[in-house]
XYZ file of N, CA and C in Angstrom:
198
model
N 40.413 94.460 157.846
C 39.341 93.707 156.974
C 40.024 93.090 155.661
N 40.251 91.919 155.671
C 40.797 90.992 154.879
C 40.000 90.337 154.162
N 39.430 90.006 153.191
C 38.821 89.023 152.661
C 39.315 88.064 151.468
N 39.200 86.734 151.462
C 39.707 85.651 151.240
C 38.636 84.468 150.704
N 38.528 84.311 148.898
C 37.733 83.713 148.451
C 38.381 82.142 148.718
N 37.808 81.391 149.702
C 38.080 80.307 149.731
C 37.709 78.626 148.924
N 36.775 78.970 148.585
C 36.096 77.685 147.616
C 34.627 79.117 146.826
N 34.096 78.019 145.835
C 32.943 79.159 144.824
C 32.479 80.251 146.247
N 31.616 79.535 147.038
C 30.559 80.332 147.750
C 31.209 80.127 149.372
N 32.627 80.676 149.468
C 33.032 80.662 150.672
C 33.956 81.533 150.765
N 34.074 82.320 151.864
C 34.960 83.171 152.110
C 35.473 83.184 153.955
N 36.698 83.565 153.584
C 37.326 83.898 154.663
C 37.279 85.550 155.110
N 36.849 85.373 156.011
C 36.890 87.161 156.414
C 37.522 87.531 157.600
N 39.051 88.055 157.813
C 39.946 88.629 158.740
C 39.349 89.765 159.198
N 38.543 90.162 160.491
C 38.356 91.122 161.084
C 38.778 91.684 162.395
N 39.316 93.191 162.796
C 39.840 93.233 163.956
C 38.704 93.006 164.817
N 39.159 92.975 166.362
C 38.210 92.950 167.062
C 37.409 94.225 167.366
N 37.595 95.117 166.720
C 37.219 96.033 166.769
C 35.753 96.256 165.681
N 36.146 95.510 164.549
C 35.351 95.831 163.261
C 33.758 94.400 163.798
N 34.369 93.458 164.202
C 33.722 92.160 165.097
C 33.088 92.854 166.017
N 33.219 93.502 166.999
C 32.597 93.907 168.145
C 31.206 95.125 167.261
N 31.475 95.877 166.641
C 30.871 96.960 165.775
C 29.332 95.729 165.249
N 30.074 94.524 164.034
C 29.005 94.146 163.561
C 28.254 93.299 164.155
N 28.350 92.613 165.924
C 27.543 91.814 166.835
C 26.567 92.815 167.376
N 27.310 94.276 167.669
C 26.442 95.277 168.440
C 25.064 95.293 168.100
N 25.510 96.016 166.462
C 24.814 96.449 165.677
C 23.637 94.924 165.006
N 24.053 93.866 165.073
C 23.131 92.845 165.152
C 22.099 92.716 166.383
N 23.033 92.752 167.763
C 22.177 92.606 168.269
C 21.048 93.705 168.679
N 21.335 94.886 168.129
C 20.252 96.270 168.219
C 19.090 95.802 167.646
N 19.149 94.872 166.543
C 18.620 94.872 165.400
C 17.420 93.947 165.725
N 18.084 92.870 166.357
C 17.180 91.486 166.778
C 16.570 92.080 167.502
N 17.140 92.861 168.703
C 16.014 93.535 169.909
C 15.255 94.320 170.200
N 14.802 94.958 168.165
C 13.692 95.307 167.717
C 14.073 96.561 167.092
N 15.562 96.825 166.982
C 16.172 98.615 166.785
C 15.542 99.373 167.374
N 15.170 99.826 168.675
C 14.243 100.679 169.762
C 15.296 101.524 169.820
N 15.068 102.862 169.725
C 15.426 104.252 170.127
C 16.933 103.932 168.611
N 17.696 105.163 168.611
C 18.704 105.467 167.530
C 20.089 104.734 168.097
N 20.855 104.603 166.994
C 22.202 104.216 166.979
C 22.227 105.342 167.327
N 23.333 105.717 168.726
C 24.331 106.939 168.629
C 25.310 107.501 167.648
N 25.875 108.307 168.041
C 26.749 108.895 166.515
C 27.768 108.132 166.411
N 28.302 107.854 167.764
C 29.790 106.789 167.591
C 29.238 105.394 166.957
N 27.968 104.966 167.222
C 28.320 103.914 166.586
C 27.433 103.871 165.099
N 27.092 104.746 164.956
C 27.024 105.003 163.194
C 28.161 105.293 162.710
N 29.209 106.216 163.264
C 30.821 106.585 162.674
C 31.242 105.004 162.704
N 31.271 104.131 163.403
C 31.721 102.920 163.106
C 31.364 101.770 162.380
N 29.773 101.967 162.491
C 28.794 101.249 160.953
C 29.588 101.676 159.608
N 29.561 103.261 159.509
C 30.657 103.985 158.501
C 31.761 103.454 157.817
N 32.478 103.318 159.121
C 33.719 103.114 158.971
C 33.985 101.441 158.670
N 33.448 100.558 159.266
C 33.357 99.248 158.658
C 32.775 99.452 157.364
N 32.066 99.753 156.909
C 31.413 100.309 155.487
C 32.453 99.947 154.443
N 33.316 101.340 155.113
C 34.363 101.227 153.965
C 35.327 100.438 154.112
N 35.517 100.042 155.313
C 36.564 98.687 155.235
C 35.962 97.475 154.436
N 35.069 97.177 154.260
C 34.412 96.197 153.582
C 34.959 96.553 152.022
N 34.060 97.853 151.817
C 33.885 97.909 149.895
C 35.979 98.108 150.029
N 36.761 98.467 150.516
C 38.566 98.339 150.204
C 38.492 96.878 149.939
N 38.291 96.314 150.603
C 38.463 94.694 151.065
C 38.164 94.180 150.077
N 36.726 94.128 149.676
C 35.694 93.733 148.254
C 36.540 93.830 147.496
N 36.881 95.633 146.959
C 37.609 95.599 145.656
C 39.206 94.699 145.316
N 39.893 94.939 146.698
C 40.620 94.324 146.386
C 40.857 92.648 145.837
N 39.782 91.957 146.564
C 39.395 90.445 145.848
C 38.938 90.654 144.697
N 38.018 91.596 144.249
C 37.916 91.318 142.457
C 38.781 92.045 142.053
N 39.950 92.605 142.526
C 41.028 92.885 141.544
C 41.850 91.861 141.008
N 42.052 90.445 142.223
C 43.081 89.672 142.537
C 43.030 88.804 140.928
N 43.680 88.284 140.421
C 43.481 87.492 139.766
C 42.952 85.884 140.187
N 42.067 85.490 139.444
C 41.905 83.926 139.288
C 42.726 82.970 140.452
N 42.503 82.152 140.753
C 43.667 81.295 141.464
C 43.609 79.865 140.267
């Protein structure tokens, strides 16, 4: 995952297909009423996605302003 600040409140996020699929399937689960529980695999995918997000935002904040 890469995050780039394009303008004051506009960001460009580059995701792998795996990361995008994790986000979309999680959003779909929530919109459909979040019935049942997430599988352990889905939970691990979300945890990995959040770790990647945290790393990408840390890199974004550590870059000097353009």
